[in-house]
C-alpha cells in the first residue's frame, strides 16, 4: 500500500507511461492480496450466505471469534450429576460417549418381517449395477460447495474443481476402482467429528449435534452413490417420509403433526387418542 501511494504521488507530479504501468502492476498485486485475505477470512468465518458483496475483514474476524466462543466446550455435567471443567476429563468422556453412540449394541431382532417391502424391477436394478461414468463423477464434484470446511486431509472441493484439468483423470480412475470393489484408503476414510450445540446452554454431550467432516474424495463417492439412489428412492420410500427426498419438504410433516395434535385436543367423543414421540438417537 505504501508503494502504491508513492507511485501515485510521483505520477501526480510528473506523469509518465512508466509510472502509469507501474501503478497498474501494483494495483493488480494489491487487489490479489486483498482477494486472498478476503478468502482467508471467508473460510474462517464460514459465511456461505455472504458470497457476494464487499470484503469486510472486521466482520469476518468478529464472526470467527464469536463462532469459536459459541462452539467451545468449557463445562459439562457428567453422568453422576457433577459439573466438570477439566478438559482432559471432558475429552475422555466425549470419546466414551460417541464410541458408545456409533458402536452397535448387541440385540436380537425377533419377528422381523421379510415381506411387504417394495421390489425393484429389472430396469432399476440395471441402473444400480451400471458402471459409473466420468461425467457423473465430474458433475457430482462440481455440485459440491467449494468452500465447505475440509476434513482431515485439509483439502476443499474448490481445489479439485479448479485443478480438474490436471487431476480429473486420476480422480475418475480412483472413483471407478472404489465402485469396482477396491477398499478406500484409511487416510481418505478418516473423519473428523465436530460438535455443534443444539441450544444456547448445553449441559451434556447429548445436547450436541455431531457433524462429520469427511475428505473430499470420500464425499465424492457418497455423492455419486446418492445421485444414483435419487432416481429410485421415490419409488421405494413411502410418502410419509418427507425428508431427504427431492420434491418433498420435511415441514409438511411438521404441519401434519400440528393438525393431528389439534384434532386430538378438539375431540370430545369416542375413543381416546394417543401420540408417541420417538427420539431415535442411533437412527
Short mmCIF file of C-alpha atoms in Angstrom, two decimals:
data_model
loop_
_atom_site.label_atom_id
_atom_site.label_comp_id
_atom_site.label_asym_id
_atom_site.label_seq_id
_atom_site.Cartn_x
_atom_site.Cartn_y
_atom_site.Cartn_z
CA UNK A 1 0.00 0.00 0.00
CA UNK A 2 2.93 2.35 0.79
CA UNK A 3 4.49 1.69 -2.65
CA UNK A 4 1.15 2.33 -4.33
CA UNK A 5 0.79 5.72 -2.62
CA UNK A 6 4.35 6.71 -3.57
CA UNK A 7 3.77 5.84 -7.24
CA UNK A 8 0.52 7.83 -7.27
CA UNK A 9 2.23 10.87 -5.76
CA UNK A 10 5.06 10.67 -8.30
CA UNK A 11 2.57 10.30 -11.16
CA UNK A 12 0.67 13.39 -9.98
CA UNK A 13 3.85 15.49 -10.09
CA UNK A 14 5.43 14.01 -13.23
CA UNK A 15 3.14 11.66 -15.19
CA UNK A 16 4.93 9.16 -17.41
CA UNK A 17 3.93 5.94 -19.15
CA UNK A 18 6.37 4.00 -16.94
CA UNK A 19 4.71 5.30 -13.76
CA UNK A 20 1.26 4.56 -15.18
CA UNK A 21 2.30 0.98 -15.95
CA UNK A 22 3.86 0.63 -12.50
CA UNK A 23 0.64 1.88 -10.89
CA UNK A 24 -1.39 -0.75 -12.78
CA UNK A 25 1.00 -3.53 -11.72
CA UNK A 26 0.88 -2.52 -8.05
CA UNK A 27 -2.92 -2.13 -8.22
CA UNK A 28 -3.26 -5.67 -9.61
CA UNK A 29 -0.93 -7.03 -6.93
CA UNK A 30 -2.85 -5.19 -4.19
CA UNK A 31 -6.20 -6.49 -5.43
CA UNK A 32 -4.81 -10.03 -5.49
CA UNK A 33 -3.60 -9.72 -1.88
CA UNK A 34 -6.97 -8.31 -0.77
CA UNK A 35 -8.78 -11.16 -2.55
CA UNK A 36 -6.60 -13.71 -0.77
CA UNK A 37 -7.22 -12.01 2.58
CA UNK A 38 -10.95 -11.93 1.89
CA UNK A 39 -10.91 -15.65 1.00
CA UNK A 40 -8.98 -16.46 4.20
CA UNK A 41 -11.49 -14.73 6.45
CA UNK A 42 -14.41 -16.05 4.41
CA UNK A 43 -13.21 -19.60 5.18
CA UNK A 44 -12.62 -18.81 8.83
CA UNK A 45 -15.99 -17.14 9.24
CA UNK A 46 -17.77 -19.92 7.33
CA UNK A 47 -20.28 -17.45 5.84
CA UNK A 48 -21.85 -19.26 2.91
CA UNK A 49 -24.62 -16.67 2.74
CA UNK A 50 -22.19 -13.78 2.13
CA UNK A 51 -20.95 -14.90 -1.28
CA UNK A 52 -21.38 -11.52 -2.91
CA UNK A 53 -20.69 -8.03 -1.65
CA UNK A 54 -17.77 -6.04 -0.31
CA UNK A 55 -14.98 -7.65 1.65
CA UNK A 56 -15.11 -6.78 5.33
CA UNK A 57 -12.20 -8.13 7.34
CA UNK A 58 -13.54 -6.78 10.62
CA UNK A 59 -16.84 -8.60 10.08
CA UNK A 60 -15.21 -11.90 9.17
CA UNK A 61 -12.76 -11.69 12.05
CA UNK A 62 -15.51 -10.84 14.55
CA UNK A 63 -17.71 -13.68 13.32
CA UNK A 64 -14.83 -16.15 13.55
CA UNK A 65 -14.25 -15.22 17.21
CA UNK A 66 -17.97 -15.47 18.00
CA UNK A 67 -18.22 -18.91 16.40
CA UNK A 68 -15.17 -20.08 18.34
CA UNK A 69 -16.61 -18.87 21.64
CA UNK A 70 -20.01 -20.44 20.92
CA UNK A 71 -18.54 -23.80 19.90
CA UNK A 72 -16.03 -24.05 22.77
CA UNK A 73 -16.96 -26.61 25.43
CA UNK A 74 -15.81 -25.30 28.80
CA UNK A 75 -18.06 -27.09 31.32
CA UNK A 76 -20.47 -30.02 31.16
CA UNK A 77 -22.49 -32.12 33.57
CA UNK A 78 -21.23 -35.69 33.98
CA UNK A 79 -23.39 -38.80 34.34
CA UNK A 80 -23.20 -38.56 38.14
CA UNK A 81 -24.62 -35.02 38.07
CA UNK A 82 -21.35 -33.23 38.88
CA UNK A 83 -20.16 -30.34 36.74
CA UNK A 84 -16.72 -30.76 35.17
CA UNK A 85 -14.43 -28.18 33.57
CA UNK A 86 -11.29 -30.35 33.33
CA UNK A 87 -10.55 -30.51 29.60
CA UNK A 88 -8.78 -33.88 29.83
CA UNK A 89 -11.78 -35.43 31.57
CA UNK A 90 -14.19 -33.86 29.08
CA UNK A 91 -12.18 -35.20 26.16
CA UNK A 92 -12.20 -38.71 27.63
CA UNK A 93 -15.95 -38.51 28.29
CA UNK A 94 -16.56 -37.27 24.74
CA UNK A 95 -14.69 -40.24 23.27
CA UNK A 96 -16.58 -42.61 25.57
CA UNK A 97 -19.98 -41.11 24.68
CA UNK A 98 -19.53 -41.15 20.92
CA UNK A 99 -17.86 -44.56 20.83
CA UNK A 100 -20.99 -45.86 22.53
CA UNK A 101 -23.21 -43.89 20.15
CA UNK A 102 -21.53 -45.09 16.96
CA UNK A 103 -21.00 -48.71 18.02
CA UNK A 104 -23.51 -51.48 17.64
CA UNK A 105 -25.35 -52.63 20.74
CA UNK A 106 -25.95 -56.40 20.76
CA UNK A 107 -29.63 -57.10 20.40
CA UNK A 108 -31.77 -59.83 18.92
CA UNK A 109 -34.27 -58.85 16.25
CA UNK A 110 -37.16 -61.26 16.50
CA UNK A 111 -40.10 -61.39 14.18
CA UNK A 112 -38.54 -59.07 11.60
CA UNK A 113 -40.88 -59.15 8.58
CA UNK A 114 -39.36 -60.19 5.27
CA UNK A 115 -42.35 -59.28 3.12
CA UNK A 116 -44.23 -56.14 2.18
CA UNK A 117 -41.18 -54.20 1.03
CA UNK A 118 -41.10 -52.53 -2.42
CA UNK A 119 -39.34 -54.54 -5.11
CA UNK A 120 -37.09 -53.08 -7.79
CA UNK A 121 -37.80 -54.01 -11.38
CA UNK A 122 -35.08 -55.12 -13.77
CA UNK A 123 -34.54 -51.64 -15.23
CA UNK A 124 -33.91 -50.12 -11.78
CA UNK A 125 -31.55 -52.96 -10.89
CA UNK A 126 -29.64 -52.38 -14.13
CA UNK A 127 -29.42 -48.69 -13.23
CA UNK A 128 -27.78 -49.54 -9.90
CA UNK A 129 -25.39 -52.03 -11.48
CA UNK A 130 -24.29 -49.72 -14.31
CA UNK A 131 -20.68 -48.53 -14.36
CA UNK A 132 -20.01 -45.01 -13.16
CA UNK A 133 -19.09 -42.57 -15.94
CA UNK A 134 -16.57 -39.72 -15.92
CA UNK A 135 -19.41 -37.25 -16.50
CA UNK A 136 -21.28 -38.47 -13.39
CA UNK A 137 -18.14 -38.11 -11.29
CA UNK A 138 -17.37 -34.61 -12.58
CA UNK A 139 -20.97 -33.45 -12.11
CA UNK A 140 -21.01 -34.75 -8.53
CA UNK A 141 -17.75 -32.97 -7.70
CA UNK A 142 -18.80 -29.64 -9.20
CA UNK A 143 -22.14 -29.81 -7.38
CA UNK A 144 -20.25 -29.64 -4.06
CA UNK A 145 -19.94 -26.34 -2.22
CA UNK A 146 -16.37 -25.18 -2.99
CA UNK A 147 -15.52 -23.70 0.42
CA UNK A 148 -17.06 -26.13 2.89
CA UNK A 149 -14.99 -26.95 5.97
CA UNK A 150 -12.33 -29.52 4.97
CA UNK A 151 -11.83 -32.94 6.52
CA UNK A 152 -8.66 -34.40 7.99
CA UNK A 153 -6.83 -34.13 4.65
CA UNK A 154 -7.18 -30.33 4.67
CA UNK A 155 -8.49 -30.08 1.10
CA UNK A 156 -11.68 -28.37 -0.02
CA UNK A 157 -13.78 -29.07 -3.11
CA UNK A 158 -12.50 -25.84 -4.66
CA UNK A 159 -9.01 -27.35 -5.03
CA UNK A 160 -10.24 -30.29 -7.11
CA UNK A 161 -12.68 -28.13 -9.08
CA UNK A 162 -10.05 -25.54 -10.01
CA UNK A 163 -7.46 -28.23 -10.87
CA UNK A 164 -9.82 -30.59 -12.67
CA UNK A 165 -7.87 -30.48 -15.96
CA UNK A 166 -4.80 -31.84 -14.16
CA UNK A 167 -6.47 -34.14 -11.61
CA UNK A 168 -9.71 -35.18 -13.31
CA UNK A 169 -8.42 -38.34 -14.97
CA UNK A 170 -6.82 -39.65 -11.76
CA UNK A 171 -9.88 -38.79 -9.68
CA UNK A 172 -12.22 -40.59 -12.09
CA UNK A 173 -9.93 -43.63 -12.18
CA UNK A 174 -9.83 -43.81 -8.38
CA UNK A 175 -13.61 -43.46 -8.02
CA UNK A 176 -14.21 -46.22 -10.56
CA UNK A 177 -11.80 -48.51 -8.70
CA UNK A 178 -13.72 -47.95 -5.46
CA UNK A 179 -17.02 -48.78 -7.15
CA UNK A 180 -15.45 -51.93 -8.57
CA UNK A 181 -14.65 -53.13 -5.05
CA UNK A 182 -11.29 -51.63 -4.11
CA UNK A 183 -11.19 -50.55 -0.41
CA UNK A 184 -10.90 -46.84 0.35
CA UNK A 185 -7.50 -45.83 1.75
CA UNK A 186 -7.53 -45.35 5.51
CA UNK A 187 -6.25 -41.78 5.19
CA UNK A 188 -9.17 -40.85 2.95
CA UNK A 189 -11.61 -42.69 5.19
CA UNK A 190 -10.65 -40.72 8.31
CA UNK A 191 -13.42 -38.44 9.57
CA UNK A 192 -13.33 -35.52 11.99
CA UNK A 193 -16.33 -35.19 14.30
CA UNK A 194 -17.27 -31.62 15.22
CA UNK A 195 -19.82 -30.95 17.95
CA UNK A 196 -22.40 -28.23 17.28
CA UNK A 197 -24.55 -27.10 20.27
CA UNK A 198 -28.26 -27.80 19.83
CA UNK A 199 -29.16 -24.99 22.26
CA UNK A 200 -27.55 -21.98 23.90
CA UNK A 201 -26.83 -23.79 27.18
CA UNK A 202 -25.75 -27.39 26.51
CA UNK A 203 -25.28 -29.42 29.70
CA UNK A 204 -24.15 -32.82 28.40
CA UNK A 205 -22.95 -34.45 25.20
CA UNK A 206 -26.47 -35.39 24.12
CA UNK A 207 -27.11 -31.64 23.70
CA UNK A 208 -24.57 -31.50 20.85
CA UNK A 209 -25.12 -32.39 17.21
CA UNK A 210 -22.15 -34.34 15.81
CA UNK A 211 -21.12 -33.19 12.34
CA UNK A 212 -18.78 -35.41 10.34
CA UNK A 213 -16.07 -33.69 8.28
CA UNK A 214 -15.03 -36.14 5.58
CA UNK A 215 -12.38 -35.87 2.89
CA UNK A 216 -13.49 -34.53 -0.49
CA UNK A 217 -12.85 -37.85 -2.23
CA UNK A 218 -14.87 -39.75 0.37
CA UNK A 219 -17.75 -37.29 -0.05
CA UNK A 220 -17.42 -37.67 -3.81
CA UNK A 221 -18.04 -41.43 -3.53
CA UNK A 222 -21.10 -40.79 -1.36
CA UNK A 223 -22.45 -38.09 -3.69
CA UNK A 224 -22.09 -40.23 -6.80
CA UNK A 225 -23.97 -43.01 -5.00
CA UNK A 226 -26.63 -40.59 -3.74
CA UNK A 227 -27.21 -39.23 -7.25
CA UNK A 228 -27.92 -42.77 -8.43
CA UNK A 229 -30.18 -43.56 -5.47
CA UNK A 230 -32.15 -40.35 -6.08
CA UNK A 231 -33.66 -41.92 -9.16
CA UNK A 232 -35.10 -44.92 -7.29
CA UNK A 233 -35.78 -43.63 -3.76
CA UNK A 234 -39.17 -42.03 -4.60
CA UNK A 235 -40.39 -45.46 -5.71
CA UNK A 236 -39.08 -47.23 -2.60
CA UNK A 237 -39.81 -44.76 0.20
CA UNK A 238 -43.38 -44.05 1.24
CA UNK A 239 -44.95 -40.59 1.13
CA UNK A 240 -44.87 -40.41 4.94
CA UNK A 241 -41.10 -39.90 4.75
CA UNK A 242 -40.90 -36.22 3.88
CA UNK A 243 -37.20 -35.54 4.39
CA UNK A 244 -34.18 -36.39 2.21
CA UNK A 245 -36.29 -36.97 -0.92
CA UNK A 246 -36.23 -34.48 -3.78
CA UNK A 247 -39.56 -32.73 -4.21
CA UNK A 248 -40.66 -33.37 -0.63
CA UNK A 249 -40.45 -30.94 2.28
CA UNK A 250 -39.92 -32.01 5.88
CA UNK A 251 -42.04 -29.06 7.03
CA UNK A 252 -45.06 -30.88 5.57
CA UNK A 253 -44.80 -33.42 8.37
CA UNK A 254 -44.49 -30.62 10.95
CA UNK A 255 -47.75 -29.12 9.72
CA UNK A 256 -49.34 -32.57 9.68
CA UNK A 257 -48.26 -33.20 13.29
CA UNK A 258 -49.75 -29.86 14.38
CA UNK A 259 -53.05 -30.73 12.71
CA UNK A 260 -53.11 -34.16 14.36
CA UNK A 261 -52.46 -32.70 17.83
CA UNK A 262 -55.09 -30.00 17.24
CA UNK A 263 -57.64 -32.65 16.22
CA UNK A 264 -56.84 -34.72 19.30
CA UNK A 265 -57.35 -31.72 21.58
CA UNK A 266 -60.68 -30.84 19.99
CA UNK A 267 -62.02 -34.40 20.05
CA UNK A 268 -64.64 -34.75 22.79
CA UNK A 269 -66.34 -38.03 21.97
CA UNK A 270 -65.34 -41.55 21.07
CA UNK A 271 -62.17 -43.38 21.96
CA UNK A 272 -59.15 -41.60 23.37
CA UNK A 273 -56.20 -40.79 21.15
CA UNK A 274 -52.51 -41.01 21.90
CA UNK A 275 -49.45 -39.56 20.18
CA UNK A 276 -45.98 -41.04 20.63
CA UNK A 277 -42.81 -39.04 20.00
CA UNK A 278 -39.74 -41.15 19.30
CA UNK A 279 -36.20 -39.81 19.52
CA UNK A 280 -34.01 -42.27 17.62
CA UNK A 281 -30.55 -41.42 18.88
CA UNK A 282 -28.86 -44.06 16.75
CA UNK A 283 -31.04 -43.62 13.67
#
